[in-house]
Amino acid sequence: MKKEIDLERGSLIPLCLRLSIPTAISQAVQVLYAIVDRMYIGHIEEIGTVALSAVGIASPITSLVSSFSVLIGLGGAPIMAMRLGSGDKKRAEDVLSSALYLLVFLSLVLTPLFFFLRSPLLWAFGATSLNFSFADEYLGIYILGTPFVILANGLSSYLINQGESKKAMIAVLSATASNVILDPVFIFLFSLNVKGAAIATVISQAIQLALTIFFILRKDIMLSLKIKRVSTFRDITKKILKFGFSPFIIIATDSLLMILLNTMLSIYGGAKADLMLTASAIIQSFHLLVMNPLGGITAGCQGLISYNYGAGNKERVKKAAGITQAYAVAYSTLMFIILFFFRHSLVYLFTTDSSVAEYTAKYLMVFEAMIIPIAFQYSNVDAFTALAEVRFSLPLSLARKTIFFLSIIILPQIMGAESVFLSEPIADLISGIVSSILFWTQLNRILESSRAKSI
């Protein structure tokens, strides 16, 4: 094993930082796919505001599509890391090869499925007569790039969980740089407007996939990808799906809840519905920009926790979990300060309409009020996932989503449409407290068991 990625003996504080920073940057940059699109789209003459609300309607659906990569990526990558930690490289290779086959299968199934369902989905999830045509154009082209999204994001987890966060970051950075360059070319130079943004995004995702495959096939990493027959494919698939279901539910239901939020704004917003949907599109952009790097911090250290759990290093697992949580809280605190003081300036990046900007800035701070408590939820759930403890990670994820769901449904009926923006902070506060109590009371019991040897 290379010294620079020594997951078993390296000093934990710098090692966790070196693993989490590239992953957090990768996640932040990946969000820029959507944010860069929205920045350019919001400044299209005459149609900018309506087109921006259209992309806001389409965005949760695109997130739902890409969330399937998490099912295989975060389901199998910790298993691979545990097998590496226990010294069983052949079994680790089998997990990686099986993951590739599953990602290809999902791509082939989901691309036609979502393509033909896109129009009814858009109408069902809050599209209006003003923005439907733009949303349909954007989503139709984006879905054609589904194989690029699923394969690139899924395989990236297998790089990260063997300590190769920098390589995953390079792939994402290259793709996002391409998107920044191509967006104005297709949107403005070729006058393709919303369709141009989607085309630029798909090309960029293809670049990310090409680089990810290049890195994971290299011989200078701990475990490179091999195309091979896997005799235990069925057994491995069951375990990947079992352990990946919790993080998949987190991401997939996030998308569904954002769709529901938009639907409630459409239903209860009245004459202000399009204004609210535009504000929601901008708020969701910032939310992703804050939350994805937070998930990158906690996911970046998952391989460290899984590897040492497989190796039987109990104290190292405890320390790694504590350090990850400290980094997550520090990051969330910094983001809260930035949003509090600079929210107005940040919102104007998306729109030149002062009324839209003021309205959005007000509810942006409401929506992100509890981003510090949610850092505990993210770190605790990801640590449970790294330890293959679905019995804890899944109920915690579902509990938070249930609180969010009930808030979205109930609050607007009592307090009006804008109250849906309170759903996020309510769910964040409660879940952060509950997950922390559960994780730190159960960790010793988990480490005393011998489950890692049977995974």
XYZ file of C-alpha atoms in Angstrom:
455
model
C 0.000 0.000 0.000
C 1.292 3.450 -0.842
C 2.387 5.523 2.122
C 0.444 8.621 1.085
C -2.833 6.712 1.349
C -1.987 4.620 4.400
C -5.481 4.241 5.823
C -4.282 1.935 8.603
C -1.337 3.822 10.125
C -1.341 7.418 8.859
C -1.937 10.263 11.338
C -5.718 10.655 11.500
C -6.222 14.427 11.627
C -4.232 15.262 8.458
C -5.289 12.019 6.752
C -8.990 12.685 7.242
C -8.461 16.244 6.031
C -6.608 15.032 2.926
C -9.413 12.588 2.148
C -12.313 14.936 2.887
C -11.132 18.166 1.232
C -10.837 16.764 -2.327
C -14.171 14.975 -1.903
C -15.861 18.108 -0.560
C -14.428 20.143 -3.427
C -15.616 17.493 -5.887
C -19.129 17.686 -4.491
C -19.125 21.490 -4.480
C -17.861 21.645 -8.031
C -20.393 19.051 -9.159
C -23.192 21.284 -7.886
C -21.793 23.997 -10.123
C -23.138 22.009 -13.101
C -26.619 23.093 -12.056
C -25.637 26.455 -10.582
C -23.683 27.612 -13.635
C -26.627 26.602 -15.810
C -28.979 28.642 -13.628
C -26.698 31.672 -13.528
C -26.572 31.864 -17.314
C -30.234 30.940 -17.774
C -31.375 33.587 -15.289
C -29.699 36.268 -17.435
C -31.278 35.279 -20.774
C -33.096 38.343 -22.080
C -36.906 38.378 -21.736
C -37.297 34.709 -20.704
C -34.665 34.506 -17.940
C -36.978 34.490 -14.889
C -39.449 31.977 -16.353
C -36.660 29.762 -17.704
C -34.997 29.775 -14.282
C -38.190 28.575 -12.609
C -38.402 25.842 -15.291
C -34.928 24.552 -14.473
C -35.895 24.667 -10.810
C -38.793 22.320 -11.580
C -36.546 19.989 -13.604
C -33.648 20.000 -11.150
C -35.103 17.663 -8.490
C -35.883 15.162 -11.238
C -32.297 15.293 -12.517
C -31.109 14.796 -8.940
C -33.437 11.814 -8.602
C -31.935 10.255 -11.735
C -28.359 10.718 -10.533
C -29.206 9.437 -7.035
C -29.287 5.884 -8.392
C -25.497 6.065 -8.696
C -25.395 6.433 -4.903
C -27.228 3.115 -4.504
C -24.309 1.282 -6.096
C -21.482 3.697 -5.272
C -21.999 4.160 -1.545
C -23.471 0.676 -1.234
C -20.407 -1.158 -2.464
C -17.483 1.188 -1.814
C -17.466 0.697 2.002
C -17.642 -3.096 1.478
C -14.646 -2.868 -0.860
C -12.747 -0.809 1.741
C -13.525 -3.330 4.521
C -12.255 -6.183 2.367
C -9.060 -4.236 1.642
C -8.665 -3.589 5.363
C -8.973 -7.288 6.153
C -6.432 -8.146 3.442
C -8.892 -9.864 1.077
C -7.968 -8.099 -2.176
C -9.660 -10.664 -4.447
C -13.024 -10.149 -2.779
C -12.520 -6.396 -2.967
C -11.900 -6.729 -6.729
C -15.100 -8.746 -7.065
C -17.062 -5.972 -5.376
C -15.629 -3.328 -7.722
C -16.296 -5.380 -10.875
C -19.833 -6.188 -9.731
C -20.479 -2.493 -9.108
C -19.513 -1.667 -12.691
C -21.996 -4.211 -14.080
C -24.772 -2.884 -11.841
C -24.107 0.720 -12.858
C -24.251 -0.196 -16.552
C -27.522 -2.071 -16.010
C -29.112 0.875 -14.186
C -28.043 3.242 -16.965
C -29.692 1.099 -19.630
C -32.945 0.848 -17.661
C -33.292 4.394 -16.334
C -32.449 6.369 -19.488
C -35.494 5.321 -21.560
C -37.735 5.147 -18.485
C -37.193 8.761 -17.412
C -37.059 10.046 -20.984
C -40.574 8.871 -21.797
C -41.961 9.830 -18.379
C -40.443 13.306 -18.240
C -43.482 15.312 -19.397
C -46.035 13.777 -17.002
C -43.470 14.018 -14.205
C -42.976 17.740 -14.830
C -46.723 18.421 -14.800
C -47.164 16.294 -11.676
C -44.338 18.032 -9.838
C -45.238 21.687 -10.238
C -44.695 22.839 -13.829
C -46.913 25.706 -14.977
C -48.186 26.680 -18.411
C -45.521 29.403 -18.502
C -42.470 27.262 -17.741
C -43.372 23.743 -18.952
C -41.878 24.020 -22.447
C -38.525 25.204 -21.075
C -38.474 22.497 -18.391
C -39.327 19.790 -20.929
C -36.558 20.911 -23.309
C -33.934 20.974 -20.554
C -34.911 17.674 -18.937
C -35.266 15.772 -22.228
C -31.672 16.497 -23.229
C -30.274 16.008 -19.709
C -31.786 12.529 -19.411
C -29.956 11.386 -22.547
C -26.753 11.838 -20.521
C -27.965 9.541 -17.721
C -25.324 6.828 -18.409
C -22.541 9.415 -18.030
C -23.962 10.664 -14.716
C -24.589 7.268 -13.144
C -21.303 5.655 -14.176
C -19.120 8.670 -13.336
C -20.652 9.311 -9.914
C -20.896 5.637 -9.013
C -17.299 4.727 -9.902
C -16.025 7.888 -8.203
C -17.028 6.416 -4.815
C -14.702 3.460 -5.439
C -11.794 5.817 -6.018
C -12.572 7.840 -2.882
C -12.948 4.798 -0.623
C -9.469 3.549 -1.422
C -7.922 6.938 -0.630
C -7.890 8.387 -4.168
C -9.969 11.506 -3.466
C -7.658 13.718 -5.522
C -8.214 11.701 -8.693
C -11.983 11.890 -8.235
C -11.645 15.641 -7.686
C -9.614 16.126 -10.877
C -12.318 14.382 -12.921
C -15.053 16.604 -11.491
C -13.024 19.813 -11.775
C -12.253 19.119 -15.419
C -15.893 18.457 -16.202
C -17.105 21.589 -14.439
C -14.516 23.763 -16.165
C -15.846 22.399 -19.450
C -19.395 23.264 -18.409
C -18.431 26.838 -17.509
C -16.853 27.281 -20.960
C -19.545 25.504 -22.973
C -22.616 27.048 -21.313
C -22.285 30.563 -22.801
C -21.288 29.072 -26.159
C -24.432 26.950 -26.477
C -26.822 29.304 -24.646
C -25.842 32.648 -26.169
C -23.519 32.122 -29.162
C -25.639 29.346 -30.690
C -28.869 30.912 -29.313
C -30.062 27.579 -27.926
C -31.147 29.065 -24.579
C -32.295 26.336 -22.127
C -31.458 23.513 -24.553
C -27.917 24.855 -24.822
C -27.426 24.616 -21.059
C -28.525 20.980 -21.094
C -26.226 20.093 -24.027
C -23.233 21.706 -22.273
C -23.984 19.738 -19.105
C -24.218 16.384 -20.903
C -20.899 16.944 -22.703
C -19.243 17.854 -19.398
C -20.599 14.730 -17.711
C -19.143 12.615 -20.515
C -15.744 14.201 -19.850
C -16.036 13.361 -16.138
C -16.816 9.728 -16.942
C -13.878 9.417 -19.343
C -11.439 10.724 -16.718
C -12.935 8.600 -13.921
C -12.533 5.432 -15.995
C -8.979 6.453 -16.905
C -8.043 6.824 -13.222
C -9.750 3.672 -11.946
C -8.063 1.520 -14.618
C -4.571 2.702 -13.657
C -2.195 0.215 -12.036
C -0.744 2.729 -9.554
C -3.811 2.749 -7.284
C -4.549 0.281 -4.513
C -7.301 -1.487 -6.447
C -7.861 -0.954 -10.165
C -10.999 -1.932 -12.060
C -10.977 -5.293 -13.813
C -13.538 -6.691 -16.247
C -13.907 -10.225 -14.911
C -16.408 -12.951 -14.215
C -17.604 -12.746 -10.607
C -18.807 -16.097 -9.251
C -20.361 -14.446 -6.188
C -22.098 -11.684 -8.176
C -25.562 -12.430 -6.775
C -24.358 -12.379 -3.160
C -22.342 -9.184 -3.699
C -25.293 -7.513 -5.426
C -27.565 -8.231 -2.459
C -25.057 -6.670 -0.064
C -24.449 -3.617 -2.255
C -28.186 -2.963 -2.550
C -28.712 -3.539 1.165
C -25.967 -1.154 2.282
C -26.610 1.352 -0.498
C -30.316 1.687 0.202
C -29.867 4.109 3.103
C -27.709 6.721 1.291
C -29.884 6.239 -1.805
C -32.996 7.038 0.217
C -31.292 10.166 1.560
C -30.514 11.525 -1.911
C -33.588 10.254 -3.744
C -36.059 11.498 -1.163
C -34.284 14.853 -1.062
C -35.191 15.174 -4.714
C -38.768 14.030 -4.157
C -39.213 16.422 -1.242
C -37.946 19.334 -3.320
C -40.456 18.353 -5.984
C -43.193 18.279 -3.345
C -42.060 21.661 -2.036
C -42.371 23.137 -5.532
C -45.789 21.525 -5.928
C -47.041 23.095 -2.689
C -45.748 26.490 -3.810
C -47.663 26.078 -7.069
C -50.850 25.064 -5.271
C -50.838 27.649 -2.475
C -48.796 30.419 -4.088
C -51.628 31.972 -6.076
C -50.529 34.980 -8.135
C -47.053 34.781 -6.561
C -46.480 31.137 -7.559
C -43.942 31.848 -10.321
C -42.047 34.268 -8.059
C -41.930 31.611 -5.327
C -40.790 28.930 -7.771
C -37.996 31.171 -9.046
C -36.918 31.878 -5.457
C -37.109 28.159 -4.693
C -34.848 27.351 -7.663
C -32.211 29.781 -6.365
C -32.561 28.613 -2.751
C -32.199 24.983 -3.788
C -29.035 25.891 -5.701
C -27.472 27.346 -2.553
C -28.757 24.445 -0.487
C -26.995 21.961 -2.766
C -23.869 24.090 -2.751
C -23.823 23.930 1.059
C -25.002 20.341 1.570
C -23.053 18.505 -1.145
C -19.611 19.516 0.197
C -20.842 18.601 3.686
C -21.701 15.171 2.317
C -18.285 15.151 0.633
C -16.539 15.698 3.975
C -18.370 12.822 5.653
C -18.218 10.532 2.589
C -14.522 11.264 2.060
C -13.681 9.724 5.436
C -16.000 6.748 5.020
C -13.253 4.654 3.440
C -10.995 5.419 6.409
C -13.667 4.229 8.849
C -14.597 1.146 6.788
C -10.977 0.114 6.199
C -10.070 0.253 9.883
C -13.320 -1.454 10.893
C -12.365 -4.302 8.574
C -8.846 -4.318 10.040
C -10.211 -4.424 13.622
C -8.717 -1.058 14.675
C -11.495 -0.005 17.078
C -9.880 3.083 18.596
C -8.893 4.341 15.175
C -12.511 4.010 14.025
C -13.721 6.071 17.021
C -11.169 8.795 16.465
C -11.852 8.947 12.721
C -15.605 9.306 13.380
C -15.007 12.117 15.896
C -12.617 13.993 13.610
C -15.023 13.713 10.681
C -17.825 15.162 12.792
C -15.632 18.045 13.958
C -14.723 18.910 10.350
C -18.396 18.730 9.318
C -19.508 21.088 12.100
C -16.685 23.544 11.372
C -17.631 23.624 7.691
C -21.351 24.149 8.406
C -20.574 26.984 10.815
C -18.471 28.724 8.169
C -21.252 28.345 5.586
C -23.828 29.784 7.986
C -21.669 32.869 8.540
C -21.124 33.377 4.803
C -24.825 33.066 3.999
C -25.826 35.378 6.844
C -23.567 38.232 5.786
C -23.449 37.799 1.999
C -26.813 36.279 1.024
C -28.010 39.362 -0.873
C -24.868 39.583 -2.998
C -24.967 35.857 -3.707
C -28.602 35.938 -4.827
C -27.870 38.681 -7.367
C -25.602 36.205 -9.173
C -28.790 34.518 -10.362
C -31.073 37.421 -11.171
C -31.076 41.135 -11.943
C -34.680 41.506 -10.735
C -34.472 43.306 -7.378
C -37.891 42.106 -6.195
C -36.957 38.478 -6.891
C -33.563 38.973 -5.209
C -34.993 40.505 -2.007
C -37.692 37.860 -1.702
C -35.166 35.055 -2.255
C -32.593 36.427 0.203
C -35.220 36.559 2.952
C -36.275 32.922 2.624
C -32.788 31.626 1.871
C -31.791 32.395 5.454
C -34.947 30.744 6.770
C -34.287 27.576 4.770
C -30.641 27.340 5.883
C -31.164 28.343 9.519
C -30.176 24.919 10.935
C -27.250 23.912 8.740
C -25.049 23.494 11.826
C -27.248 20.796 13.467
C -27.588 18.958 10.147
C -23.800 18.445 10.138
C -24.290 15.986 13.006
C -26.954 14.073 11.042
C -24.723 13.785 7.970
C -21.643 12.617 9.873
C -23.563 10.142 12.041
C -25.534 8.561 9.194
C -22.453 8.297 6.956
C -20.466 6.735 9.797
C -23.224 4.165 10.351
C -23.130 3.474 6.591
C -19.341 3.065 6.687
C -19.829 0.492 9.450
C -22.516 -1.278 7.357
C -25.108 -0.562 10.049
C -28.195 -0.141 7.881
C -30.401 -0.851 10.901
C -29.421 2.597 12.210
C -28.604 4.656 9.101
C -31.846 3.897 7.271
C -34.297 4.691 10.114
C -32.429 7.931 10.858
C -32.630 8.961 7.214
C -36.297 8.058 6.939
C -37.163 9.847 10.183
C -35.705 13.123 8.928
C -37.514 12.798 5.605
C -40.776 12.051 7.384
C -40.488 15.212 9.468
C -39.678 17.217 6.348
C -42.579 15.662 4.431
C -45.150 16.312 7.160
C -43.956 19.904 7.543
C -44.295 20.569 3.809
C -47.825 19.145 3.775
C -49.157 20.690 6.997
C -47.499 24.116 7.313
C -48.848 25.807 4.125
C -52.393 24.828 5.068
C -51.989 26.658 8.371
C -49.517 29.458 7.690
C -49.520 29.993 3.907
C -47.251 28.970 1.017
C -44.026 30.580 2.282
C -44.093 28.438 5.436
C -42.829 25.451 3.410
C -39.376 27.035 3.695
C -39.537 26.247 7.442
C -39.646 22.506 6.714
C -35.896 22.178 6.225
C -34.741 23.804 9.510
C -37.354 21.899 11.551
C -36.177 18.549 10.144
C -32.490 19.501 10.473
C -32.681 20.414 14.147
C -34.584 17.337 15.296
C -32.540 14.857 13.239
C -29.211 16.333 14.315
C -30.048 15.811 17.993
C -31.528 12.320 17.624
C -28.752 10.937 15.383
C -26.001 12.156 17.734
C -27.559 10.476 20.752
C -27.991 7.210 18.862
C -24.523 7.123 17.267
C -22.457 7.799 20.356
C -24.479 5.409 22.528
C -24.255 2.552 19.991
C -20.712 2.898 18.627
C -18.957 0.803 21.292
C -21.478 -2.016 20.906
C -20.960 -2.052 17.149
C -17.174 -2.144 17.451
C -17.274 -4.970 20.000
C -19.187 -7.163 17.546
C -17.464 -9.158 14.823
C -19.815 -8.202 11.982
C -17.065 -6.764 9.788
C -15.616 -10.225 9.191
C -18.901 -11.495 7.732
C -19.554 -8.575 5.349
